[in-house]
Coordinates of C-alpha atoms and ligand atoms in Angstrom, one line a residue:
Chain A
M1 CA 3.2 -39.0 11.7
T2 CA 6.6 -39.3 13.8
F3 CA 8.3 -36.2 15.1
I4 CA 12.3 -35.7 14.8
Q5 CA 13.0 -32.9 17.1
K6 CA 15.4 -31.3 14.6
T7 CA 15.3 -28.6 11.6
S8 CA 16.5 -29.0 8.2
L9 CA 19.1 -26.1 9.4
N10 CA 20.4 -28.3 11.6
H11 CA 20.6 -31.7 10.0
G12 CA 22.4 -30.2 6.8
L13 CA 19.4 -30.6 4.6
I14 CA 17.5 -27.6 2.7
S15 CA 13.8 -27.2 1.7
C16 CA 12.8 -26.1 -1.7
H17 CA 10.7 -22.8 -1.1
S18 CA 8.6 -23.9 -4.3
C19 CA 7.7 -27.5 -4.0
H20 CA 9.1 -28.2 -0.6
L21 CA 11.3 -31.1 -1.6
L22 CA 13.7 -31.6 0.9
C23 CA 17.6 -32.0 -0.3
R24 CA 20.7 -32.7 1.1
R25 CA 22.4 -29.1 1.6
N26 CA 25.8 -28.8 -1.2
S27 CA 28.7 -27.1 0.5
S28 CA 30.0 -25.5 -2.9
A29 CA 29.5 -22.0 -3.3
G30 CA 27.0 -20.5 -5.7
I31 CA 23.1 -20.9 -5.8
M32 CA 22.0 -24.6 -5.3
R33 CA 19.1 -25.4 -7.6
C34 CA 16.0 -27.9 -7.0
P35 CA 16.6 -31.2 -8.2
R36 CA 13.2 -31.4 -9.0
C37 CA 11.4 -27.8 -9.8
G38 CA 14.2 -26.0 -10.8
A39 CA 13.5 -23.2 -8.2
G40 CA 16.6 -21.4 -6.5
M41 CA 17.1 -22.7 -3.5
H42 CA 18.0 -20.9 0.0
L43 CA 18.3 -22.1 3.6
R44 CA 16.6 -18.7 4.6
K45 CA 14.8 -16.2 2.4
P46 CA 18.0 -14.0 1.0
Y47 CA 18.4 -10.3 3.0
S48 CA 14.8 -10.8 4.3
I49 CA 15.7 -8.5 7.5
Q50 CA 17.0 -5.9 5.1
R51 CA 15.0 -5.9 2.2
T52 CA 11.5 -6.5 4.9
W53 CA 12.7 -3.1 6.3
A54 CA 13.3 -1.6 3.1
L55 CA 9.6 -2.2 2.0
I56 CA 8.1 -1.4 5.4
I57 CA 9.9 2.2 5.4
S58 CA 8.8 2.9 1.7
A59 CA 5.8 1.9 2.6
L60 CA 5.3 4.1 5.7
V61 CA 6.6 7.1 3.5
F62 CA 3.9 6.5 0.8
Y63 CA 1.1 6.2 3.6
V64 CA 1.2 10.0 4.6
P65 CA 0.4 11.5 0.7
A66 CA -2.1 8.6 0.4
N67 CA -3.8 9.7 4.0
V68 CA -3.5 13.6 3.0
L69 CA -4.3 13.7 -0.9
P70 CA -7.6 13.4 -2.4
I71 CA -8.9 9.9 -3.1
T72 CA -11.8 10.8 -5.4
T73 CA -13.3 14.4 -6.7
V74 CA -16.6 14.9 -7.7
I75 CA -17.6 17.1 -10.7
S76 CA -21.2 18.5 -10.5
L77 CA -22.9 21.4 -12.3
G78 CA -19.0 22.5 -12.3
K79 CA -18.5 22.4 -8.7
A80 CA -15.6 20.4 -7.7
Q81 CA -15.6 18.4 -4.6
S82 CA -12.6 16.3 -3.2
D83 CA -12.4 13.5 -0.7
T84 CA -9.7 12.3 1.3
I85 CA -9.9 8.6 3.0
M86 CA -10.6 9.7 6.2
S87 CA -13.3 12.4 5.3
G88 CA -14.9 9.8 2.8
V89 CA -15.4 7.6 6.2
I90 CA -16.4 10.9 8.0
Y91 CA -19.1 11.2 5.4
F92 CA -20.7 7.5 5.9
I93 CA -20.5 7.8 9.8
R94 CA -22.6 11.4 9.3
T95 CA -25.2 9.9 6.9
G96 CA -25.7 6.7 9.6
M97 CA -24.0 4.2 7.2
W98 CA -21.7 3.0 9.8
P99 CA -21.3 -0.9 8.6
I100 CA -20.0 0.8 5.4
A101 CA -17.8 3.4 7.6
L102 CA -16.4 0.6 9.2
V103 CA -15.5 -1.9 6.3
I104 CA -13.3 1.4 4.5
F105 CA -11.4 2.3 8.1
I106 CA -10.9 -1.2 8.7
A107 CA -9.8 -2.1 5.5
S108 CA -8.3 1.3 4.5
V109 CA -6.6 3.2 7.9
F110 CA -6.7 0.0 10.4
V111 CA -5.1 -3.0 8.2
P112 CA -2.4 -1.1 7.1
V113 CA -1.1 0.3 9.8
L114 CA -1.6 -3.1 11.5
K115 CA 0.7 -4.8 9.1
L116 CA 3.3 -2.7 9.1
L117 CA 3.4 -2.8 13.0
I118 CA 3.4 -6.3 13.1
L119 CA 6.1 -6.5 11.1
I120 CA 8.2 -4.3 12.9
L121 CA 7.6 -5.9 15.6
L122 CA 8.7 -9.7 14.2
L123 CA 11.8 -7.6 13.1
I124 CA 12.7 -6.1 16.0
S125 CA 12.1 -9.4 18.1
V126 CA 14.5 -11.5 15.4
Q127 CA 17.1 -9.1 15.7
R128 CA 17.4 -9.2 19.3
K129 CA 17.2 -12.7 18.8
S130 CA 14.4 -13.3 21.3
A131 CA 12.9 -16.9 22.1
W132 CA 9.7 -14.9 23.3
R133 CA 6.3 -16.7 22.3
S134 CA 7.4 -17.9 19.0
K135 CA 4.2 -19.3 18.0
D136 CA 2.1 -16.8 18.8
R137 CA 4.7 -14.7 16.6
T138 CA 4.2 -17.4 13.6
R139 CA 0.6 -16.9 13.9
L140 CA 0.8 -12.7 13.8
Y141 CA 3.1 -13.1 10.6
R142 CA 0.1 -15.7 9.0
I143 CA -2.2 -12.9 9.9
T144 CA -0.5 -9.9 8.3
E145 CA -0.1 -12.3 5.0
L146 CA -4.1 -13.0 5.4
V147 CA -5.4 -9.2 5.6
G148 CA -3.9 -7.4 3.6
R149 CA -5.2 -8.2 0.3
W150 CA -8.1 -6.5 1.8
S151 CA -6.9 -3.2 2.0
M152 CA -7.1 -3.4 -1.7
V153 CA -11.3 -2.5 -1.1
D154 CA -11.0 1.4 -1.6
I155 CA -9.0 1.4 -4.8
F156 CA -11.8 -1.0 -6.2
V157 CA -14.7 1.0 -5.0
V158 CA -12.9 4.1 -6.5
T159 CA -12.7 2.2 -9.4
I160 CA -16.5 1.6 -9.6
L161 CA -17.2 5.0 -8.9
V162 CA -15.5 6.2 -11.9
A163 CA -16.9 4.0 -13.9
L164 CA -20.5 4.6 -12.7
V165 CA -20.7 8.3 -12.4
N166 CA -19.7 9.5 -15.7
L167 CA -22.3 11.9 -17.0
G168 CA -20.9 14.2 -18.3
A169 CA -21.7 18.1 -16.6
M170 CA -24.1 16.6 -14.5
A171 CA -21.8 14.5 -12.3
T172 CA -18.4 12.6 -13.2
I173 CA -16.2 11.3 -10.2
H174 CA -12.5 11.7 -10.6
A175 CA -9.8 9.2 -9.2
G176 CA -7.7 11.5 -6.9
P177 CA -3.6 11.1 -6.5
A178 CA -3.9 9.0 -3.0
A179 CA -5.5 6.7 -5.7
F180 CA -1.7 5.5 -6.7
Y181 CA -0.1 6.4 -3.3
F182 CA -2.7 4.2 -1.5
S183 CA -2.6 1.2 -4.0
A184 CA 1.8 1.6 -3.8
V185 CA 1.2 0.9 0.3
V186 CA -1.0 -2.3 -0.6
V187 CA 1.6 -3.8 -2.5
I188 CA 4.8 -2.9 -1.2
T189 CA 3.3 -4.2 2.4
M190 CA 2.4 -7.2 0.2
F191 CA 6.0 -7.7 -1.1
A192 CA 6.9 -6.6 2.7
A193 CA 5.5 -9.7 4.2
M194 CA 6.5 -12.1 1.1
S195 CA 10.1 -11.4 2.2
F196 CA 10.0 -11.8 6.0
D197 CA 11.0 -15.7 6.5
P198 CA 9.0 -16.9 9.4
R199 CA 11.9 -19.3 10.2
L200 CA 13.5 -16.7 11.5
I201 CA 11.6 -16.5 14.7
W202 CA 12.4 -20.2 15.7
D203 CA 16.0 -20.2 14.4
T204 CA 17.2 -18.6 17.9
E205 CA 14.9 -21.4 19.6
A206 CA 17.1 -24.2 18.1
S207 CA 20.3 -22.7 18.9
S208 CA 19.6 -22.0 22.4
H209 CA 18.1 -25.3 23.0
G210 CA 21.4 -26.6 21.6
Chain B
M1 CA 5.4 -44.1 1.4
S2 CA 6.6 -42.3 4.2
R3 CA 9.0 -39.0 3.4
T4 CA 10.5 -36.0 5.4
I5 CA 9.9 -32.7 5.1
A6 CA 10.6 -29.6 6.4
C7 CA 8.2 -26.9 7.8
H8 CA 7.6 -23.9 5.7
E9 CA 7.2 -22.0 8.3
C10 CA 9.6 -22.5 11.3
D11 CA 11.8 -25.3 9.7
L12 CA 11.2 -28.5 12.2
L13 CA 12.1 -31.6 10.4
H14 CA 8.4 -34.0 10.1
R15 CA 8.0 -37.5 8.7
I16 CA 5.2 -37.6 7.2
G17 CA 3.4 -41.5 6.2
D18 CA 0.7 -42.6 4.5
M19 CA -2.2 -40.8 5.3
P20 CA -6.3 -41.4 4.6
Q21 CA -8.0 -39.6 1.8
G22 CA -8.9 -36.2 3.4
A23 CA -6.7 -36.0 6.4
S24 CA -4.1 -33.3 7.2
A25 CA -1.3 -33.1 8.9
R26 CA 0.1 -29.9 11.0
C27 CA 3.6 -28.8 12.5
V28 CA 3.6 -30.0 15.8
R29 CA 5.9 -26.7 17.0
C30 CA 4.2 -23.5 15.2
G31 CA 0.8 -25.2 13.7
A32 CA 1.6 -24.5 9.7
L33 CA -0.4 -26.8 7.9
L34 CA 2.0 -29.3 6.4
Y35 CA 0.4 -31.2 4.2
R36 CA -3.5 -32.2 3.2
K37 CA -4.4 -35.1 1.2
K38 CA -7.1 -34.5 -1.0
N39 CA -9.4 -36.8 -3.1
N40 CA -9.3 -37.0 -6.6
S41 CA -7.6 -33.5 -6.6
L42 CA -6.3 -32.8 -10.1
D43 CA -9.4 -34.3 -11.9
R44 CA -11.5 -31.9 -9.6
T45 CA -9.2 -28.7 -10.3
L46 CA -9.6 -29.3 -13.7
A47 CA -13.4 -29.5 -13.5
F48 CA -13.5 -26.3 -11.4
A49 CA -10.7 -24.6 -13.9
L50 CA -13.1 -25.3 -17.2
T51 CA -16.1 -24.1 -15.5
G52 CA -14.2 -21.3 -14.0
M53 CA -13.3 -19.7 -18.0
M54 CA -16.7 -20.4 -18.9
L55 CA -18.1 -17.9 -15.7
F56 CA -14.5 -15.7 -16.7
I57 CA -16.5 -15.0 -20.4
L58 CA -19.5 -14.5 -19.3
S59 CA -17.8 -11.7 -16.5
N60 CA -16.3 -10.3 -18.9
T61 CA -18.5 -9.2 -22.1
F62 CA -22.2 -9.2 -20.1
P63 CA -23.3 -5.5 -18.5
F64 CA -21.6 -5.4 -15.0
L65 CA -23.8 -2.3 -13.0
A66 CA -26.0 0.1 -14.5
F67 CA -26.2 3.5 -12.7
K68 CA -30.1 5.2 -13.5
I69 CA -30.2 8.8 -12.3
E70 CA -33.8 10.1 -13.9
A71 CA -33.4 9.9 -17.6
Q72 CA -30.0 9.0 -18.1
V73 CA -28.6 5.9 -17.5
Q74 CA -25.0 4.4 -17.6
Q75 CA -24.3 0.8 -18.9
T76 CA -21.0 -0.6 -18.3
I77 CA -18.9 -3.8 -18.3
L78 CA -16.4 -5.2 -15.8
L79 CA -13.5 -2.9 -17.9
T80 CA -15.2 0.1 -18.2
G81 CA -13.8 1.8 -14.1
I82 CA -10.5 0.3 -15.7
R83 CA -10.6 2.1 -18.7
T84 CA -12.0 5.4 -17.0
L85 CA -8.9 5.2 -14.8
F86 CA -6.8 4.9 -17.3
D87 CA -8.2 7.6 -19.4
Q88 CA -7.9 10.3 -16.2
G89 CA -4.2 9.5 -16.1
M90 CA -3.9 6.6 -13.2
R91 CA -2.2 4.1 -15.2
T92 CA -0.5 2.3 -12.9
V93 CA -4.3 2.3 -10.6
A94 CA -5.6 1.1 -13.6
V95 CA -2.9 -1.6 -14.6
L96 CA -3.0 -3.0 -10.6
V97 CA -6.8 -3.5 -11.1
L98 CA -7.0 -4.9 -14.2
F99 CA -3.8 -7.4 -13.1
T100 CA -5.4 -8.4 -9.4
I101 CA -9.4 -9.1 -11.2
I102 CA -8.7 -10.0 -14.4
I103 CA -5.3 -11.0 -15.5
V104 CA -4.2 -13.2 -12.4
P105 CA -7.5 -15.2 -12.1
F106 CA -7.5 -16.0 -16.0
L107 CA -3.6 -16.3 -16.0
Q108 CA -4.3 -19.4 -13.1
M109 CA -7.1 -21.2 -14.3
A110 CA -5.2 -21.0 -18.0
G111 CA -1.9 -21.9 -16.3
L112 CA -3.6 -25.0 -14.3
L113 CA -5.8 -26.0 -17.5
Y114 CA -2.5 -26.0 -19.2
L115 CA -0.8 -28.4 -16.5
L116 CA -3.4 -30.8 -15.6
L117 CA -5.5 -31.6 -19.3
P118 CA -2.4 -33.1 -20.3
L119 CA -1.4 -34.9 -16.9
K120 CA -4.7 -36.5 -17.2
F121 CA -3.7 -38.5 -19.9
D122 CA -0.5 -39.1 -18.7
R123 CA 1.3 -36.6 -21.0
L124 CA 3.8 -34.2 -19.6
P125 CA 3.2 -30.5 -20.6
P126 CA 6.8 -28.8 -21.9
G127 CA 7.9 -26.4 -18.8
L128 CA 5.5 -27.8 -16.1
P129 CA 7.8 -26.7 -13.6
Q130 CA 8.2 -23.1 -14.4
V131 CA 4.6 -22.8 -15.4
F132 CA 3.7 -24.6 -12.0
R133 CA 6.0 -21.8 -9.6
F134 CA 3.9 -19.3 -11.5
V135 CA 1.1 -20.4 -10.8
R136 CA 1.7 -20.3 -7.1
W137 CA 3.0 -17.2 -7.1
L138 CA 0.3 -15.5 -9.0
Q139 CA -2.0 -16.9 -5.8
P140 CA -2.0 -13.9 -3.8
W141 CA -2.4 -11.2 -6.1
S142 CA -6.0 -12.7 -7.1
M143 CA -8.6 -10.4 -5.7
M144 CA -11.9 -10.8 -7.1
E145 CA -13.3 -11.6 -3.1
V146 CA -12.2 -7.7 -2.1
F147 CA -13.6 -6.4 -5.7
M148 CA -16.7 -8.0 -4.8
L149 CA -16.9 -6.1 -1.2
G150 CA -15.8 -3.1 -3.1
I151 CA -19.0 -3.3 -5.3
L152 CA -21.0 -3.5 -2.1
V153 CA -19.4 -0.4 -0.9
A154 CA -19.9 1.3 -4.1
M155 CA -23.5 0.3 -4.1
V156 CA -24.5 1.8 -1.3
K157 CA -22.7 4.7 -1.8
L158 CA -24.7 5.7 -4.7
M159 CA -27.8 4.2 -3.1
K160 CA -29.2 7.7 -2.5
M161 CA -28.4 9.4 -5.8
A162 CA -29.3 6.3 -7.9
T163 CA -30.4 3.4 -8.9
I164 CA -27.9 0.6 -9.9
V165 CA -28.9 -2.5 -11.6
P166 CA -26.4 -5.2 -11.3
G167 CA -26.1 -7.0 -14.6
V168 CA -25.5 -10.6 -15.5
A169 CA -22.0 -10.4 -15.0
V170 CA -22.0 -9.6 -11.2
F171 CA -23.6 -12.5 -10.7
S172 CA -21.1 -14.9 -12.7
F173 CA -18.4 -12.8 -11.2
L174 CA -19.8 -13.7 -7.8
A175 CA -20.0 -17.1 -9.1
L176 CA -16.5 -17.1 -10.5
I177 CA -14.9 -16.3 -6.7
F178 CA -16.4 -19.4 -5.4
I179 CA -15.3 -21.7 -8.4
I180 CA -11.7 -20.0 -8.0
A181 CA -11.7 -20.9 -4.3
A182 CA -13.0 -24.1 -4.2
M183 CA -10.4 -24.7 -7.6
T184 CA -7.6 -23.5 -5.3
A185 CA -8.7 -25.5 -2.5
A186 CA -9.2 -28.6 -4.7
L187 CA -5.5 -28.3 -5.6
D188 CA -3.0 -30.9 -4.2
H189 CA 0.1 -29.7 -5.1
H190 CA 2.3 -32.6 -4.0
Q191 CA 0.1 -35.0 -6.3
V192 CA 1.6 -33.1 -9.0
W193 CA 5.0 -33.1 -8.4
E194 CA 4.0 -36.8 -8.1
K195 CA 2.8 -37.2 -11.5
W196 CA 6.0 -35.1 -12.6
D197 CA 8.5 -37.7 -11.1
E198 CA 6.6 -40.5 -12.4
L199 CA 6.4 -39.1 -15.7
R200 CA 10.1 -37.8 -16.7
Ligands
LIG1 ZN1 11.6 -27.3 -5.6
LIG2 ZN1 6.1 -25.5 11.8

């Protein structure tokens, strides 16, 4: 493998997002289509920074009701008891189920916040044209892409609980409104990570080295 | 045969020459995996997709989890929770769960069967680029392994209250997770495009 210290950006080329075919960039206006797979071609993901910001802000807005409102309500013999994500974690700690408390806390509280913070850091560093530790920043981006899906675990737990604990008057579990807001947070942050273009991290480096 | 590709994560250009089977090329600047050459990729992917389809049918028809509390038994299938969520008015959440654990894995396998079966006999399936792009787009939305973790958490949570009996579907679902992971790992995207360039 030989290595050409050049990018497609400064070489008049364009790489297909979908099939990775490298083509000569055509200068005429309008959207260029990949000659092999037909996908629309962009040098960088379109409006990457604006889109990612918009999605991060909406995720933050949804994050509040996701944590304040109840995610489940247990109705047993006429009595109703509601739990939020955090009160569920506290219940597991009190009853000594540490591993489960940790799984829910990491997946539902820690990961979404971490993911949003990393994306904010990446956006600010790209907007300030920083060339600071580009390789580590790319790694951070890969982490956000990988871990986001695991936040869905609490939604799946609720799905299984409502199916199993459905014994009429004796015991029934209902999903609460936080289930909706929380799944919105997960989906929106996944789209936010997808709309960020990691090549933006390296673009400043290429221009500062000539 | 050597070709030039741009790193999808940092845009650096690389020339990739002939590589031995199983070898992989990484970006020298950011470390992203550029390409991995896989043995009999299309045949193995096809075999995993076929096996996966059978496990998929088992997982969706056989008993999933049973909940025993004193004399009462609540028997469920995989779809029960999704239906209950829907009946409780949580329609968006129900659709999202249905999508991520049932529809996406099914479409991934069906899409690959549609593409790879004809390619095996050197025929071009109509709409190959669109179908293949769609199958790749689905990838991050398949969340069966996260659901499996959810099963474990729910079982521990209910342990003190009742007995949970896992049914056939739980085990076939677990096997399906590994088969789909193997199917995704076996697929060499480049070989599909090579076939397409060669046949069209
Ligand atoms: Zn393409
Ligand atoms: Zn790279």
